[in-house]
CSV table of C-alpha atoms and ligand atoms in Angstrom, one decimal:
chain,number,residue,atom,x,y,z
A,1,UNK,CA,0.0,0.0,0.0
A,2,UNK,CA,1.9,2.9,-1.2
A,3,UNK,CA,-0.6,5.6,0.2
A,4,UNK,CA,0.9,4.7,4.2
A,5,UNK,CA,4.9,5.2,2.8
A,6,UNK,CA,4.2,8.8,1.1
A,7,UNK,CA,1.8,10.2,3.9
A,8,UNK,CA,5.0,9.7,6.9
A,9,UNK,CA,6.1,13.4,6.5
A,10,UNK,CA,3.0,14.7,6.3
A,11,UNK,CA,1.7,13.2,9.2
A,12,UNK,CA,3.5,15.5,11.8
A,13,UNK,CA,0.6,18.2,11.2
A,14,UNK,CA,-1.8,16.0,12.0
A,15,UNK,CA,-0.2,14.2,15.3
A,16,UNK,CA,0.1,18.2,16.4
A,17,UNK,CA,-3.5,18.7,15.9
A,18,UNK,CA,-4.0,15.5,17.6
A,19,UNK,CA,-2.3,16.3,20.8
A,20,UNK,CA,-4.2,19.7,21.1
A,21,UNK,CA,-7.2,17.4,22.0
A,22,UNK,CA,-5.6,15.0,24.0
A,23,UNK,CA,-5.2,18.2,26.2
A,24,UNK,CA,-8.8,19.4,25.9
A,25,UNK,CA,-9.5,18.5,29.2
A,26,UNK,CA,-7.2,21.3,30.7
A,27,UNK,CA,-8.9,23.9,28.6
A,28,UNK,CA,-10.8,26.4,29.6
A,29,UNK,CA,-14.3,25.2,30.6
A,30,UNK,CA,-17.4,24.9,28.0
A,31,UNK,CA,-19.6,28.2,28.9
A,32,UNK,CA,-22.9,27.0,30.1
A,33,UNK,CA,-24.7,29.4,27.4
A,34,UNK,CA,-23.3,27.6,24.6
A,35,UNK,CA,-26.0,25.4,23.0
A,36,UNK,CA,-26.0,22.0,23.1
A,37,UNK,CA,-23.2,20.1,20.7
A,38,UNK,CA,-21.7,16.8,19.7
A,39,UNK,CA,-18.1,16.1,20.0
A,40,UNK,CA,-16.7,13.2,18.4
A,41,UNK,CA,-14.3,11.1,20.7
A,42,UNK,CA,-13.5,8.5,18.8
A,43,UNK,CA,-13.8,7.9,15.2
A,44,UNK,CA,-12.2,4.0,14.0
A,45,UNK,CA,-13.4,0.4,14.1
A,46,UNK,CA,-13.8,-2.0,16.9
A,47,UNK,CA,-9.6,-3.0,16.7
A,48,UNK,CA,-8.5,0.7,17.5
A,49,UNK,CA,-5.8,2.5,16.0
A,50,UNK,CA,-3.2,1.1,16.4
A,51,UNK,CA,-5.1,-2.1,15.9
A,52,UNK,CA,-4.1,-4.8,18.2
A,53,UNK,CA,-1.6,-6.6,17.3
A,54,UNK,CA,-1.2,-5.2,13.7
A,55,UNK,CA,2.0,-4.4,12.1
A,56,UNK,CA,0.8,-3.0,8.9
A,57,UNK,CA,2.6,-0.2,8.1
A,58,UNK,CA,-0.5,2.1,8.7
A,59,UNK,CA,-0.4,0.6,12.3
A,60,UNK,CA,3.3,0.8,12.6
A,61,UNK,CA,3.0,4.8,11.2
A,62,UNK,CA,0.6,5.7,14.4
A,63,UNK,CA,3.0,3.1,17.0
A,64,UNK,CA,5.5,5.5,16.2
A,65,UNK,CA,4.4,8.8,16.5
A,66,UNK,CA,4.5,9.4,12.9
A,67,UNK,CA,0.7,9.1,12.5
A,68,UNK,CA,-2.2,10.3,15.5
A,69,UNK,CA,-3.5,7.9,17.4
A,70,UNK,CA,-6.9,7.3,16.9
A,71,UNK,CA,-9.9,5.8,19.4
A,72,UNK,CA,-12.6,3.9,18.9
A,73,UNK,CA,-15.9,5.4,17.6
A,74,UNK,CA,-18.1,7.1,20.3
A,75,UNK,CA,-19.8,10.6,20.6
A,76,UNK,CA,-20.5,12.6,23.4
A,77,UNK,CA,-23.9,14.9,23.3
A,78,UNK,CA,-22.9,18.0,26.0
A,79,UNK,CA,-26.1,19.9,27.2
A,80,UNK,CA,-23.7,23.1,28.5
A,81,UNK,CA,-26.2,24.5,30.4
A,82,UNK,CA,-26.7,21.8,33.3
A,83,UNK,CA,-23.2,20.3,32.1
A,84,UNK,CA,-24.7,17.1,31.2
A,85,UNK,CA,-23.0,14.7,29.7
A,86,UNK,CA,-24.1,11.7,27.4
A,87,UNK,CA,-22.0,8.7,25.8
A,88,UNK,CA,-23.1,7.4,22.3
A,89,UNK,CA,-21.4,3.7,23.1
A,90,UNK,CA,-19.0,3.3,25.7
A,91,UNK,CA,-15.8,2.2,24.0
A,92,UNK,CA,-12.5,-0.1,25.4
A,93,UNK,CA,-11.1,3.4,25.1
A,94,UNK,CA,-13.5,4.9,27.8
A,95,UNK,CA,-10.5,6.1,29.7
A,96,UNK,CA,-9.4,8.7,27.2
A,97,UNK,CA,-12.9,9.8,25.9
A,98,UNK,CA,-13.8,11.0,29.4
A,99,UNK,CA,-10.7,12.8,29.8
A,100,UNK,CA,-11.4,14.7,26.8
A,101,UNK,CA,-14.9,15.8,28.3
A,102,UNK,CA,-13.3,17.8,31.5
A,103,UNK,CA,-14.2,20.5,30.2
A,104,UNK,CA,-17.8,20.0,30.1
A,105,UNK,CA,-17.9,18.4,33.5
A,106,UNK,CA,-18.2,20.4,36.8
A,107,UNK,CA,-14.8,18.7,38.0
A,108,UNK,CA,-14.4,17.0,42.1
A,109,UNK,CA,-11.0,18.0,43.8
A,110,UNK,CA,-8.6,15.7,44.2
A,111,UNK,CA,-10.8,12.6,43.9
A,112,UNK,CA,-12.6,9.9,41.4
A,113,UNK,CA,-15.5,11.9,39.9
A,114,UNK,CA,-18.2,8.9,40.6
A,115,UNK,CA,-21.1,10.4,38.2
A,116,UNK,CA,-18.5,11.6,35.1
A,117,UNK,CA,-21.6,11.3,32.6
A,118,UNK,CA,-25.2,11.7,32.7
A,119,UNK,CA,-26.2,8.8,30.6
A,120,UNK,CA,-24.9,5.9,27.7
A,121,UNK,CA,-26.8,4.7,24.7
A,122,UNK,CA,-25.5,1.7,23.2
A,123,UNK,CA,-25.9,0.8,19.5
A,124,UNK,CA,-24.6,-2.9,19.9
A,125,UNK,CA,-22.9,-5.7,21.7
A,126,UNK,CA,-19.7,-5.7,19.2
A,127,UNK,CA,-16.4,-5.1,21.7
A,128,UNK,CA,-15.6,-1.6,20.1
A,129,UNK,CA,-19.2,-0.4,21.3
A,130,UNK,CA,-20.0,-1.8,24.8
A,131,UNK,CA,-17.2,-3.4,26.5
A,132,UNK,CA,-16.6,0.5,28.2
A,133,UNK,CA,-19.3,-0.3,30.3
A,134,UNK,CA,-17.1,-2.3,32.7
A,135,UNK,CA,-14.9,0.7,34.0
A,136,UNK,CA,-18.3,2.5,35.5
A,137,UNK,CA,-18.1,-0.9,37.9
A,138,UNK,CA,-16.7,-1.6,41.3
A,139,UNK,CA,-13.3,-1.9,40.3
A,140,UNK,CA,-13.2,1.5,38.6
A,141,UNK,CA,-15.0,4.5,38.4
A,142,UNK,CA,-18.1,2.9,40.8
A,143,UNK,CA,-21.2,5.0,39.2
A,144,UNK,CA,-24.4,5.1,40.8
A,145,UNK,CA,-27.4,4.1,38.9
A,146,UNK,CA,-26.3,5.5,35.4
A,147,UNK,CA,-28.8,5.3,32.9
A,148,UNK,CA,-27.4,2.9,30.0
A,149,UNK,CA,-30.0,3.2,27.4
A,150,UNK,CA,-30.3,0.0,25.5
A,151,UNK,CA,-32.9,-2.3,23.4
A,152,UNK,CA,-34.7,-5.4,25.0
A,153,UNK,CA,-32.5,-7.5,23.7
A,154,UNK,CA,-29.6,-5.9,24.6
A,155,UNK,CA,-30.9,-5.1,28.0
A,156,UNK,CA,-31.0,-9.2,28.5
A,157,UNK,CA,-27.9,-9.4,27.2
A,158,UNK,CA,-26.1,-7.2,29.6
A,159,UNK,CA,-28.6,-8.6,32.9
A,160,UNK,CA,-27.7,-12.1,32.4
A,161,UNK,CA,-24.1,-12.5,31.7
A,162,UNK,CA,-21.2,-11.3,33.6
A,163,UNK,CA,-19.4,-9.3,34.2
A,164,UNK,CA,-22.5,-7.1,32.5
A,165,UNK,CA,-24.9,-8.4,35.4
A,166,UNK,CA,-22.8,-7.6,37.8
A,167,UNK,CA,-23.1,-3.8,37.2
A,168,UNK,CA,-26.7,-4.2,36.9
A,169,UNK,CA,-26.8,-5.9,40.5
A,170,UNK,CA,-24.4,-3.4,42.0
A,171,UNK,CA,-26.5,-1.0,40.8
A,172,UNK,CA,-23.7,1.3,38.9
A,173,UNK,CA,-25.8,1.0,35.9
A,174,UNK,CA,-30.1,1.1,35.6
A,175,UNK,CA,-30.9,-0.1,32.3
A,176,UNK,CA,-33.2,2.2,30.8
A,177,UNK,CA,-35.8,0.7,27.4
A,178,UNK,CA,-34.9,2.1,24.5
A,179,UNK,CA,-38.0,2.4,22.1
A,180,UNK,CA,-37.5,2.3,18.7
A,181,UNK,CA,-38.5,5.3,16.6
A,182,UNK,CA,-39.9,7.4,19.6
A,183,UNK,CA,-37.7,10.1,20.9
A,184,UNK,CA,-36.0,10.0,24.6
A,185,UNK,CA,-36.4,13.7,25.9
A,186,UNK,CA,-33.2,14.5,27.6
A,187,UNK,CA,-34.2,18.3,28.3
A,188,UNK,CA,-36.2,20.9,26.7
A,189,UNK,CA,-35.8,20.6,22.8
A,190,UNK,CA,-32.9,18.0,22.6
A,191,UNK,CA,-33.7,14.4,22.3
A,192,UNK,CA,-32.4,10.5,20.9
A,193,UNK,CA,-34.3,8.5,18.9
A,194,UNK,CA,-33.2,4.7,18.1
A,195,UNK,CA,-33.8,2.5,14.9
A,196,UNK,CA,-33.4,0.0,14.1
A,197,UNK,CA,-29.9,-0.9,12.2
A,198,UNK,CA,-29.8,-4.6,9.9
A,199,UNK,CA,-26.1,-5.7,11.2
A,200,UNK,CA,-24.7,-8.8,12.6
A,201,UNK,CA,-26.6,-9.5,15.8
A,202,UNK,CA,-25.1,-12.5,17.3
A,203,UNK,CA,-25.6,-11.1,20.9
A,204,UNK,CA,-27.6,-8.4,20.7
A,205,UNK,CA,-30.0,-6.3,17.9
A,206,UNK,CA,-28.1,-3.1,16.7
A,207,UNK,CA,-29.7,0.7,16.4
A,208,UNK,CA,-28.3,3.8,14.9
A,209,UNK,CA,-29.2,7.3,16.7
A,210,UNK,CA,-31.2,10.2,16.0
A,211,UNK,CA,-30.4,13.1,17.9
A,212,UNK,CA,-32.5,15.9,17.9
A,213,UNK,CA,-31.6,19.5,19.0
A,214,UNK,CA,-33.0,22.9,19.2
A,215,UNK,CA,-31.8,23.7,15.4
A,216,UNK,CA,-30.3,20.9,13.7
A,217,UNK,CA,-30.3,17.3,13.8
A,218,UNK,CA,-27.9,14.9,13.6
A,219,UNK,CA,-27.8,10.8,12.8
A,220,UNK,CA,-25.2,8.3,13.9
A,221,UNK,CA,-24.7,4.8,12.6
A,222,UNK,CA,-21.2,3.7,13.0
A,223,UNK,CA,-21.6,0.0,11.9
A,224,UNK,CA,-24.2,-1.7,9.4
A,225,UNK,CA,-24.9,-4.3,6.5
A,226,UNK,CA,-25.1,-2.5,3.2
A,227,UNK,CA,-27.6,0.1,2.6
A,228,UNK,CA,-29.5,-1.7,-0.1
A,229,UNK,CA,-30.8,-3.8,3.2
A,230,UNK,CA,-32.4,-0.5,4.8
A,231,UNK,CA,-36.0,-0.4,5.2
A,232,UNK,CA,-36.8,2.8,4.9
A,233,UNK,CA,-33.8,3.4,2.8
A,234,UNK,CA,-30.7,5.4,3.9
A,235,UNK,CA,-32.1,8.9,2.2
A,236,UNK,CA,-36.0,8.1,3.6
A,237,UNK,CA,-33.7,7.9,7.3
A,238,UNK,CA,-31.9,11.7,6.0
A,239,UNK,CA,-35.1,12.9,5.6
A,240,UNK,CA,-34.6,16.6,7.7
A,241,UNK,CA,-31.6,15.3,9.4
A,242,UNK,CA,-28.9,18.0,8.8
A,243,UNK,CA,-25.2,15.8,10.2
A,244,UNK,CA,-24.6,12.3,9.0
A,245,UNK,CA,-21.9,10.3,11.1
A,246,UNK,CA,-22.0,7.1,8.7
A,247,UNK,CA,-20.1,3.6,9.0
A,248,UNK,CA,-16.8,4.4,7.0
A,249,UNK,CA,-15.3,1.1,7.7
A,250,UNK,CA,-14.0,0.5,4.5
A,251,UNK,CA,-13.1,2.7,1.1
A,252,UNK,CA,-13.1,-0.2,-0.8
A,253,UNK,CA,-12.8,-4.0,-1.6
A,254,UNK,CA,-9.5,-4.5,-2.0
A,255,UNK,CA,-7.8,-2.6,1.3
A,256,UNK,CA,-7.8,-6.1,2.8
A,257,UNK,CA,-5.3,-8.4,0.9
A,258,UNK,CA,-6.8,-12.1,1.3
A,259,UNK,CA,-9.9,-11.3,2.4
A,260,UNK,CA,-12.9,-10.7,0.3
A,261,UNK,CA,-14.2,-7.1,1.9
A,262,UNK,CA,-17.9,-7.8,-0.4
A,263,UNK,CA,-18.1,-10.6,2.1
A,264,UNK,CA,-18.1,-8.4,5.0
A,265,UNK,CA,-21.2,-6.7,4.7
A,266,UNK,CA,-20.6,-2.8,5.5
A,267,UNK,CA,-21.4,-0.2,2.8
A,268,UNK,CA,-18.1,1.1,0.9
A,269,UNK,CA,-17.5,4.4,1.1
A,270,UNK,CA,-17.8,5.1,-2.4
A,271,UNK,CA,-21.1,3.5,-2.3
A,272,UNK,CA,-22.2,5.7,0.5
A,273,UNK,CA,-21.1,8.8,-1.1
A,274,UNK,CA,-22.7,7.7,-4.8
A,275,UNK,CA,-26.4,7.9,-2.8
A,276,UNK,CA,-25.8,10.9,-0.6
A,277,UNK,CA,-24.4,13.0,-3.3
A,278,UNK,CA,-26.8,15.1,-3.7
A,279,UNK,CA,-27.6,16.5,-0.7
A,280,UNK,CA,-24.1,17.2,-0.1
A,281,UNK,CA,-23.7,18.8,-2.9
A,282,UNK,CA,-26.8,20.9,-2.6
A,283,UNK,CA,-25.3,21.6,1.1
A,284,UNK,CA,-28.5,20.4,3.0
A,285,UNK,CA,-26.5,17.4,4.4
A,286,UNK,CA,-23.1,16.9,6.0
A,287,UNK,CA,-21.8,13.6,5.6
A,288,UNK,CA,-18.7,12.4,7.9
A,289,UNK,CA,-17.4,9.1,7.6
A,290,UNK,CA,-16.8,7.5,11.1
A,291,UNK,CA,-15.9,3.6,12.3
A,292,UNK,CA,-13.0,3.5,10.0
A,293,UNK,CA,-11.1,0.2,9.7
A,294,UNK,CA,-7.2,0.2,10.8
A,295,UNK,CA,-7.4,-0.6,6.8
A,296,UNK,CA,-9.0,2.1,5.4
A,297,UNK,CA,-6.5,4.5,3.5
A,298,UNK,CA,-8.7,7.1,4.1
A,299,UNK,CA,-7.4,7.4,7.5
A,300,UNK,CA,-4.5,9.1,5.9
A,301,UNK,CA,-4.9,12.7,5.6
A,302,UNK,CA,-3.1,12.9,1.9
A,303,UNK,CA,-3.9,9.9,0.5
A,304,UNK,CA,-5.7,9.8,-2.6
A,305,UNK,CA,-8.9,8.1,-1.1
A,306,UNK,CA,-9.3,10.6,1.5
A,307,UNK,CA,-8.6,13.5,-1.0
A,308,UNK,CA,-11.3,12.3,-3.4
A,309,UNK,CA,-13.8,12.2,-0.6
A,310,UNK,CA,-13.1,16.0,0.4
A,311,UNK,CA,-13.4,16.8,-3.2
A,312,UNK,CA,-16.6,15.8,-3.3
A,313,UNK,CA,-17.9,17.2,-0.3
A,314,UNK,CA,-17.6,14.5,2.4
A,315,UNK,CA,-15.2,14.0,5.0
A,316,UNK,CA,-14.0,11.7,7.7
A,317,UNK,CA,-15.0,12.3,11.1
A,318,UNK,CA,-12.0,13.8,13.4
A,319,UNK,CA,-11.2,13.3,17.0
A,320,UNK,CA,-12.4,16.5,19.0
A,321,UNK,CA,-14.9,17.8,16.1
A,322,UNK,CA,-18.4,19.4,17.5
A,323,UNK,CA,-21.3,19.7,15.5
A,324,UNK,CA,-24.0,22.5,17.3
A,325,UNK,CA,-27.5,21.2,17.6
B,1,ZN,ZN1,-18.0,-1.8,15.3
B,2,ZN,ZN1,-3.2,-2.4,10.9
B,3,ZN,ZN1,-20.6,-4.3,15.0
């Protein structure tokens, strides 16, 4: 893969801008009259980035500082006003995603802030979206009945296997029903709204997110089958939503040597951008890719995948971005 070898120099740029929001929770705090946002803290696939154990040189690039590190896909919905926090998936990178919302939080002194959000929704019960969960537990952060918004299904799943049950006995976590297509009111004019989301569901179902502000709206759907399996379809879903954070797992079949990526069942980005196109281009959508594979070239900031998707009016989702609702 040539792309990784001719991005290295380029990369410093992006490692600085990288490290300005691994400090973002010594900034200044978020003024309360600020309207509530989305902040993206995590933007790649299940594996991370690095991806365990991978020595590709797109892995080997971020090892060693030539590339930023990235975390696993997860959003957090900041209500400034009351300083309420919620998690869209709790990620095996949990530790660094709340460190990057200090600034929203009113912080304890010198002491484990037990409440450090307000709330989770989970999409699924893949590793990259869930296994989070286990650091709001005895043995960590020790929450007190934390609304974790979940489907039935899911909801079994987490009450009857460890060590999932064993929050829900402790009581760190009260599992909340999460309807599907009827809106969760979170405070005056912001809401979430789940559907449902045709994926793999060994151990759970899978939803994507609807969340609903006081002047924009914004969907997330960081993993799914391929959108010709939608019912409604993809654009029917877009209808009035103004932010698209869409599964960007992979640009295209052949990023995987060996493996057939057709067989994999998510949407390629190509694909994605072929039936959103429109909208973007008449600027009443903006379409982020997010949940990129270690894989994906469009990681890279100057390689040629990610530059065609900026030229036509796309981009990939970064670390630290906010999107005003
Ligand atoms: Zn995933
Ligand atoms: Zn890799
Ligand atoms: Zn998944």
């Amino acid at each position: 893969m040539i792309g990784w070898a001719r991005t290295i120099a380029l990369c410093c740029a992006a490692v600085l801008a990288c490290s300005a929001w691994a400090t973002h929770g010594q900034a200044e705090p978020v003024p309360t009259e600020r309207g509530p946002f989305v902040r993206v803290l995590g933007t790649v696939q299940d594996g991370g980035l690095p991806h365990a154990a991978c020595e590709h040189a797109g892995c080997r690039l971020v090892r060693e500082g030539r590339a930023p590190k990235r975390f696993i896909s997860s959003l957090a919905l900041v209500l400034p006003e009351t300083r309420q926090v919620y998690l869209f998936d709790a990620t095996p990178d949990l530790r660094e995603q709340l460190d990057a919302l200090r600034d929203v939080r009113t912080l304890p002194i010198d002491r484990v802030d037990r409440a450090p959000v307000d709330g989770v929704f989970l999409t699924h019960a893949h590793i990259g979206h869930y296994l989070g969960l286990a650091f709001f537990g005895f043995e960590a952060v020790h929450t007190t009945a934390l609304p974790v918004w979940a489907t039935p299904r899911m909801s079994r799943f987490l009450s009857t296997n460890g060590p999932w049950s064993q929050l829900v006995e402790t009581g760190n976590i009260a599992l909340r029903p999460l309807p599907l297509d009827r809106a969760v009111e979170l405070a005056a004019g912001v809401s979430v709204a789940a559907f449902a989301v045709p994926h793999r569901d060994e151990l759970s179902d899978t939803v994507g997110f609807r969340i609903e502000g006081p002047n924009r709206s914004l969907i997330f759907v960081p993993d799914t089958d391929k959108w010709a399996t939608w019912e409604p379809s993809l654009l029917e879903r877009l209808t009035g939503v103004d932010v698209a954070l869409l599964d960007g797992s992979f640009f295209s079949a052949d990023e995987l040597p060996g493996r057939d990526v057709t067989q994999i069942g998510h949407p390629m980005i190509g694909r994605t951008m072929g039936l959103l196109q429109e909208r973007v281009t008449a600027g009443s959508l903006e379409a982020f890719f997010i949940h990129l594979n270690h894989s994906n070239p469009a990681l890279l900031a100057d390689s040629a995948e990610r530059r065609e998707i900026e030229a036509r009016g796309f981009a990939v989702a970064q670390e630290g971005q906010e999107f005003g609702l």
